[in-house]
mmCIF file of C-alpha atoms in Angstrom:
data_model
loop_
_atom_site.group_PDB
_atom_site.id
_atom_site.type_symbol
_atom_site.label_atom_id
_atom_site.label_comp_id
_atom_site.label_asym_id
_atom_site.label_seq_id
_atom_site.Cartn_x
_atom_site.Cartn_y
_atom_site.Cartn_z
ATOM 1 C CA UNK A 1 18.615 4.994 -26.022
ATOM 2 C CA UNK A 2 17.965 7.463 -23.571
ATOM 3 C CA UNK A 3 15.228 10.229 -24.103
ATOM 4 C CA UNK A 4 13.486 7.728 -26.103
ATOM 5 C CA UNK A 5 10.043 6.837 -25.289
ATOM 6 C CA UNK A 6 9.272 3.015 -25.389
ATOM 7 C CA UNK A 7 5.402 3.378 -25.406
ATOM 8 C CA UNK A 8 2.537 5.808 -25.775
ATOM 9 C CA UNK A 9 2.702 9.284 -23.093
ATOM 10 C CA UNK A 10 0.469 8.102 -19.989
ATOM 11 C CA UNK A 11 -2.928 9.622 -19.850
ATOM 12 C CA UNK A 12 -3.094 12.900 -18.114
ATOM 13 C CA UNK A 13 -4.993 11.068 -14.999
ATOM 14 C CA UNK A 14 -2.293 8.746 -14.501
ATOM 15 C CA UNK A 15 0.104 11.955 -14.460
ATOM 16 C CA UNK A 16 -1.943 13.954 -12.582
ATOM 17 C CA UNK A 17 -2.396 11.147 -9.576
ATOM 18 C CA UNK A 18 1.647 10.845 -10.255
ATOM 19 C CA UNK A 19 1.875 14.220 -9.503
ATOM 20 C CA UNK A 20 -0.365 14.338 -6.212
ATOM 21 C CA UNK A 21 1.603 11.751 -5.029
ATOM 22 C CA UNK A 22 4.768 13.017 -4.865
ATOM 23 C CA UNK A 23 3.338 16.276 -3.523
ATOM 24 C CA UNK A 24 1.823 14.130 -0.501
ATOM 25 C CA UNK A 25 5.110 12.325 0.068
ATOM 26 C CA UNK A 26 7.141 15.753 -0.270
ATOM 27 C CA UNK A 27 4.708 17.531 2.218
ATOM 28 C CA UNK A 28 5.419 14.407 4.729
ATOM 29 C CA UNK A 29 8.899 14.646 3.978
ATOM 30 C CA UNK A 30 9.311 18.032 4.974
ATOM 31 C CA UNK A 31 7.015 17.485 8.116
ATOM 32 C CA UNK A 32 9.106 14.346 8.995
ATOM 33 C CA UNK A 33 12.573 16.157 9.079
ATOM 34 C CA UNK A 34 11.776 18.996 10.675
ATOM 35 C CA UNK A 35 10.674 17.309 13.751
ATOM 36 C CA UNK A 36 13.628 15.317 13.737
ATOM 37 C CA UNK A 37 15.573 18.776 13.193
ATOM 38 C CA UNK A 38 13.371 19.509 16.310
ATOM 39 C CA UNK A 39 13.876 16.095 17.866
ATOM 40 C CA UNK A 40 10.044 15.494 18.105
ATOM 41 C CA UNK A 41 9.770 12.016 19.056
ATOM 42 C CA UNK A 42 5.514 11.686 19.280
ATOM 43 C CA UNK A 43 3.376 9.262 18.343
ATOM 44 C CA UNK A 44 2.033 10.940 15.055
ATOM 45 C CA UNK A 45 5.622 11.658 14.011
ATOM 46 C CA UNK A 46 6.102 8.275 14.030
ATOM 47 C CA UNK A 47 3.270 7.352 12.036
ATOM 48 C CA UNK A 48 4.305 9.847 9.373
ATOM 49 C CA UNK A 49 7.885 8.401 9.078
ATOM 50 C CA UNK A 50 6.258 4.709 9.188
ATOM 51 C CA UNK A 51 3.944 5.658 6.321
ATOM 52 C CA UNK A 52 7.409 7.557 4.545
ATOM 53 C CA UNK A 53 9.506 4.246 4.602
ATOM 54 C CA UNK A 54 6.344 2.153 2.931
ATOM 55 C CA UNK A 55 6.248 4.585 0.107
ATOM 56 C CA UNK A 56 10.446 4.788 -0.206
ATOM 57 C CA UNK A 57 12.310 2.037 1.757
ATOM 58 C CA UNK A 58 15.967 3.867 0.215
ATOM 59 C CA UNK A 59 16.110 6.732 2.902
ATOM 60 C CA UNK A 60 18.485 6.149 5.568
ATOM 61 C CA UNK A 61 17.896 8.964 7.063
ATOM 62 C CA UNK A 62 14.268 7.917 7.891
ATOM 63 C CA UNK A 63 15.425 4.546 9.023
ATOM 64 C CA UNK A 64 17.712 6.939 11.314
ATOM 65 C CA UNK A 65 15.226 8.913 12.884
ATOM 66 C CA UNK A 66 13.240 6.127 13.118
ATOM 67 C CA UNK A 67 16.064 4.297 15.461
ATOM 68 C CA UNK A 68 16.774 7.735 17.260
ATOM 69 C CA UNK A 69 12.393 7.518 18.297
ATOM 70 C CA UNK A 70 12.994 3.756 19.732
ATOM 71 C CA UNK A 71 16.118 4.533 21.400
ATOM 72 C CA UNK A 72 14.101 7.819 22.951
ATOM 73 C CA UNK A 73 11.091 5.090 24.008
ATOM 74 C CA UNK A 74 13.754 2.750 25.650
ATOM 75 C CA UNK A 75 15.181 5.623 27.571
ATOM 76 C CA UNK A 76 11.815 6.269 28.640
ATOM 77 C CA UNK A 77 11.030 3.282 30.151
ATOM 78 C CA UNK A 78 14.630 2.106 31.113
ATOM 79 C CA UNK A 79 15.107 -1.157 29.234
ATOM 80 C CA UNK A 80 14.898 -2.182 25.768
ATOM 81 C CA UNK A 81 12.171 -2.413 22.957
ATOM 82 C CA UNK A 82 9.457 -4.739 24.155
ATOM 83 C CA UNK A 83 8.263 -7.846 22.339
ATOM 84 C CA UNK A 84 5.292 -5.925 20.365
ATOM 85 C CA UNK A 85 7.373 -3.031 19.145
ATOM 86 C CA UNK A 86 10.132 -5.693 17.866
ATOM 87 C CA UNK A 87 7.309 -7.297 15.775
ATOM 88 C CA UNK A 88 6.077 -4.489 14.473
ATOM 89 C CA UNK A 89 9.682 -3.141 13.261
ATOM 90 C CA UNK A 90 10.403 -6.610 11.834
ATOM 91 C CA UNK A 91 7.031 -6.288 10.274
ATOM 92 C CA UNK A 92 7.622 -2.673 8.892
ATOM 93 C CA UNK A 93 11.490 -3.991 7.414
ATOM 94 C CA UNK A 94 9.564 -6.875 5.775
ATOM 95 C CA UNK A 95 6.746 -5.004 4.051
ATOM 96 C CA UNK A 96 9.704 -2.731 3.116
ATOM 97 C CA UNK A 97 11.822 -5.281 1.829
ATOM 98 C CA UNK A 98 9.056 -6.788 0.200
ATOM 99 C CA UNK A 99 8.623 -3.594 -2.120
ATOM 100 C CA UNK A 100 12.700 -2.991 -1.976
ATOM 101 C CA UNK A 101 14.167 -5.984 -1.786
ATOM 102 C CA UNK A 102 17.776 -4.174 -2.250
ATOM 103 C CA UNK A 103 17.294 -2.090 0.150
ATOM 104 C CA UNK A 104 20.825 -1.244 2.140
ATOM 105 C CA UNK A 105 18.649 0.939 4.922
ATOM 106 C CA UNK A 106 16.115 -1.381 5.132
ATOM 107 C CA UNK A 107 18.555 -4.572 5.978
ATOM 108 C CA UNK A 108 20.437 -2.585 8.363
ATOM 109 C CA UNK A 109 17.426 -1.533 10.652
ATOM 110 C CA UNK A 110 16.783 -4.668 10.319
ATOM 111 C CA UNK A 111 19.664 -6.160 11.605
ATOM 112 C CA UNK A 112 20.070 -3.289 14.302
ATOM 113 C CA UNK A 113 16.506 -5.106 15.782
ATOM 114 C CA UNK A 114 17.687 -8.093 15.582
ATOM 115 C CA UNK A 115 20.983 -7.330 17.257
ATOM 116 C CA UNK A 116 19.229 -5.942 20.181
ATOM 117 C CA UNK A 117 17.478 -9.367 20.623
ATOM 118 C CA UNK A 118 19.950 -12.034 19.158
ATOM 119 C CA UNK A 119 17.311 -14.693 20.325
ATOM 120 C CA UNK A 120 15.644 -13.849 17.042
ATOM 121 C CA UNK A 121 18.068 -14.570 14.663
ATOM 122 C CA UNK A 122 17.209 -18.238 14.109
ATOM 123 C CA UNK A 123 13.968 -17.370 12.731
ATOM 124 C CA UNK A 124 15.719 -14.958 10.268
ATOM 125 C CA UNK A 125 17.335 -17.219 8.680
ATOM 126 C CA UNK A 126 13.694 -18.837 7.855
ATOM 127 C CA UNK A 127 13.306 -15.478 6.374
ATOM 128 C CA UNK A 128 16.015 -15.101 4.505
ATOM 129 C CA UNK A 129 15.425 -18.502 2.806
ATOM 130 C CA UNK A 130 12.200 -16.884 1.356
ATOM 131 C CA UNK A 131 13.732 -13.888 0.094
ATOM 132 C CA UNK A 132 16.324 -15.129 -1.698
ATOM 133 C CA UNK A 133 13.771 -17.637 -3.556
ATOM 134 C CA UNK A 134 12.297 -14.732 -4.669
ATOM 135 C CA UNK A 135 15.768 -13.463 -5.849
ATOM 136 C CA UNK A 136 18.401 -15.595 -5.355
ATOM 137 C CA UNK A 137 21.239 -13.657 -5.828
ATOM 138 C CA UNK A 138 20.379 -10.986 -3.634
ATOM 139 C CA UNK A 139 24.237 -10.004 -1.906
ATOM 140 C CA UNK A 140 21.892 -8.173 0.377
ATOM 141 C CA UNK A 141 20.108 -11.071 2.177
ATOM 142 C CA UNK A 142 22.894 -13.053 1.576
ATOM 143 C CA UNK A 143 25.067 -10.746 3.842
ATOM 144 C CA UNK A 144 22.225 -10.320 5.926
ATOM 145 C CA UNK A 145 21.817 -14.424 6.187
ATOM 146 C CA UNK A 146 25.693 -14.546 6.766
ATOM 147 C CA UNK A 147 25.202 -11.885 10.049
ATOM 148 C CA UNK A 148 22.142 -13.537 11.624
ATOM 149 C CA UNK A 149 24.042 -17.230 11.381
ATOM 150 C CA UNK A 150 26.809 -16.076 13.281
ATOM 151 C CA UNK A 151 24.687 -14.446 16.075
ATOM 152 C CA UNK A 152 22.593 -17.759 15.647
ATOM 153 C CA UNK A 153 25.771 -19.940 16.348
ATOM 154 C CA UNK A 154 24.584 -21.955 12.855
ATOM 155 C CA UNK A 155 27.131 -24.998 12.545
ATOM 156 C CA UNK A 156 29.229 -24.174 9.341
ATOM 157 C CA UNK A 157 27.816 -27.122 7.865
ATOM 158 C CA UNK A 158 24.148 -25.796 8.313
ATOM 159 C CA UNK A 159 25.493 -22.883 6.091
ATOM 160 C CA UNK A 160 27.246 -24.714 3.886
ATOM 161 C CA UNK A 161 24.367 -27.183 3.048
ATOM 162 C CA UNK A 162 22.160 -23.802 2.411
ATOM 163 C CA UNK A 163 24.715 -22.313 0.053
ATOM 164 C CA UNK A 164 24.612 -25.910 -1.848
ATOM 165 C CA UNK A 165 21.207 -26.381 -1.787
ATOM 166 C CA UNK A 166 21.035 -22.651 -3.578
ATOM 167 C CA UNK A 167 23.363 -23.810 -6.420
ATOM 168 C CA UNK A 168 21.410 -26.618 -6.551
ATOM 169 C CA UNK A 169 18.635 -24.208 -7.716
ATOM 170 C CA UNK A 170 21.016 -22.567 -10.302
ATOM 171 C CA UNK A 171 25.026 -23.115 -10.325
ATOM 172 C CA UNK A 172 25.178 -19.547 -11.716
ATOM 173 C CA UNK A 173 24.476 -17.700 -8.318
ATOM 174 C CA UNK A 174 27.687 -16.486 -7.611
ATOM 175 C CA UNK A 175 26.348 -15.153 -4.016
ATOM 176 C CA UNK A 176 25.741 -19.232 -3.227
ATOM 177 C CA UNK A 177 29.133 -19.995 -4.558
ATOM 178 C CA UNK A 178 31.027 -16.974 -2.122
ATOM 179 C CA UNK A 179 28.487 -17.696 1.029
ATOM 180 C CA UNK A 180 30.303 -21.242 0.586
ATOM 181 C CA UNK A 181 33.685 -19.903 -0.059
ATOM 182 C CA UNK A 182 33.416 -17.892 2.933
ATOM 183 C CA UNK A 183 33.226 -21.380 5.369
ATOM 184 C CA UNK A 184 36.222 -22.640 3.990
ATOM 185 C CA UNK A 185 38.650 -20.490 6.058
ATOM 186 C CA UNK A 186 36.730 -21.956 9.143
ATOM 187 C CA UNK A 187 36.917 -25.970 7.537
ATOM 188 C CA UNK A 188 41.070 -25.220 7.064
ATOM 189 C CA UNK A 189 41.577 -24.037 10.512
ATOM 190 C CA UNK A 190 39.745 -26.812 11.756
ATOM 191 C CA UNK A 191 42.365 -29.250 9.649
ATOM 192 C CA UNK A 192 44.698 -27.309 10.871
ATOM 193 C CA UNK A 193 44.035 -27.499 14.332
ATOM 194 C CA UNK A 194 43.923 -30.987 14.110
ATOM 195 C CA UNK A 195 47.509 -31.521 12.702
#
């Protein structure tokens, strides 16, 4: 029932460190948008929104800022994100997806990397295999997974042998059973075709 306790009050230390913490992350919230309200895109700024998304991966407009600072680098040096700063924004979405798994902000910066470097997207479908072991009926990764194939040209029957090996784990996982139900439009126009 709601407004019903299901344990003993925390101790006042506990509440107290609660509290502190949330004053923290509201003083580096308010720090964070104003500079983007003053389209500050330094180095400590930066930090500050890095440290924001650890602490709360659900705040897309962090995860916008954050893309508005890289585009800003880029512009400065006239070409796209180098191979370090990839790393460390695939590093940042996985620690953050690691805490958030559900994340929709998190998957989409994600997938805004990887779309600026499509020679990645192999590998994340390594990654994806691990995340949905740890919860296999994530719709997240599995939409994620379902993006990164394409742009990985994955054969059809790659994908479907994943989505089988999933139910394999546990028939139940209705996100196994539609990631295979979405390749059979592709396996009837290939019948089709050949008629």
């Amino acid at each position: 029932m709601h407004g019903v306790r299901k344990g003993p009050p925390p101790p006042p230390e506990k509440v107290a460190a609660r509290r502190k913490k949330a004053a923290t992350y509201a003083a580096l919230l308010k720090h964070a948008l104003a500079a983007k309200q003053a389209h500050k895109h330094d180095s400590e700024t930066y930090a500050v929104v890095e440290k924001l998304l650890l602490a709360s991966p659900d705040v897309p407009t962090l995860w916008n800022y954050r893309r508005e600072m890289l585009l800003s680098r880029e512009a400065k040096t006239d070409g796209g994100l180098d191979e370090n700063e990839t790393q460390l924004e695939l590093a940042l979405t996985q620690k953050c997806l690691m805490k958030q798994p559900k994340s929709y902000a998190a998957w989409h910066h994600r997938l805004w990397i990887v779309r600026r470097r499509p020679a990645l997207a192999k590998d994340e479908l390594a990654l994806c295999a691990e995340f949905l072991k740890l919860d296999e009926r994530n719709f997240h990764c599995w939409n994620y997974r379902r993006m990164v194939a394409e742009m990985a040209d994955e054969a059809v029957e790659d994908t479907r042998a994943f989505a089988r090996d999933r139910l394999q784990v546990n028939f139940s996982n209705y996100s196994a059973h539609h990631a295979l139900a979405k390749t059979l439009p592709s396996q009837m126009d290939a019948a089709a075709a050949r008629e």
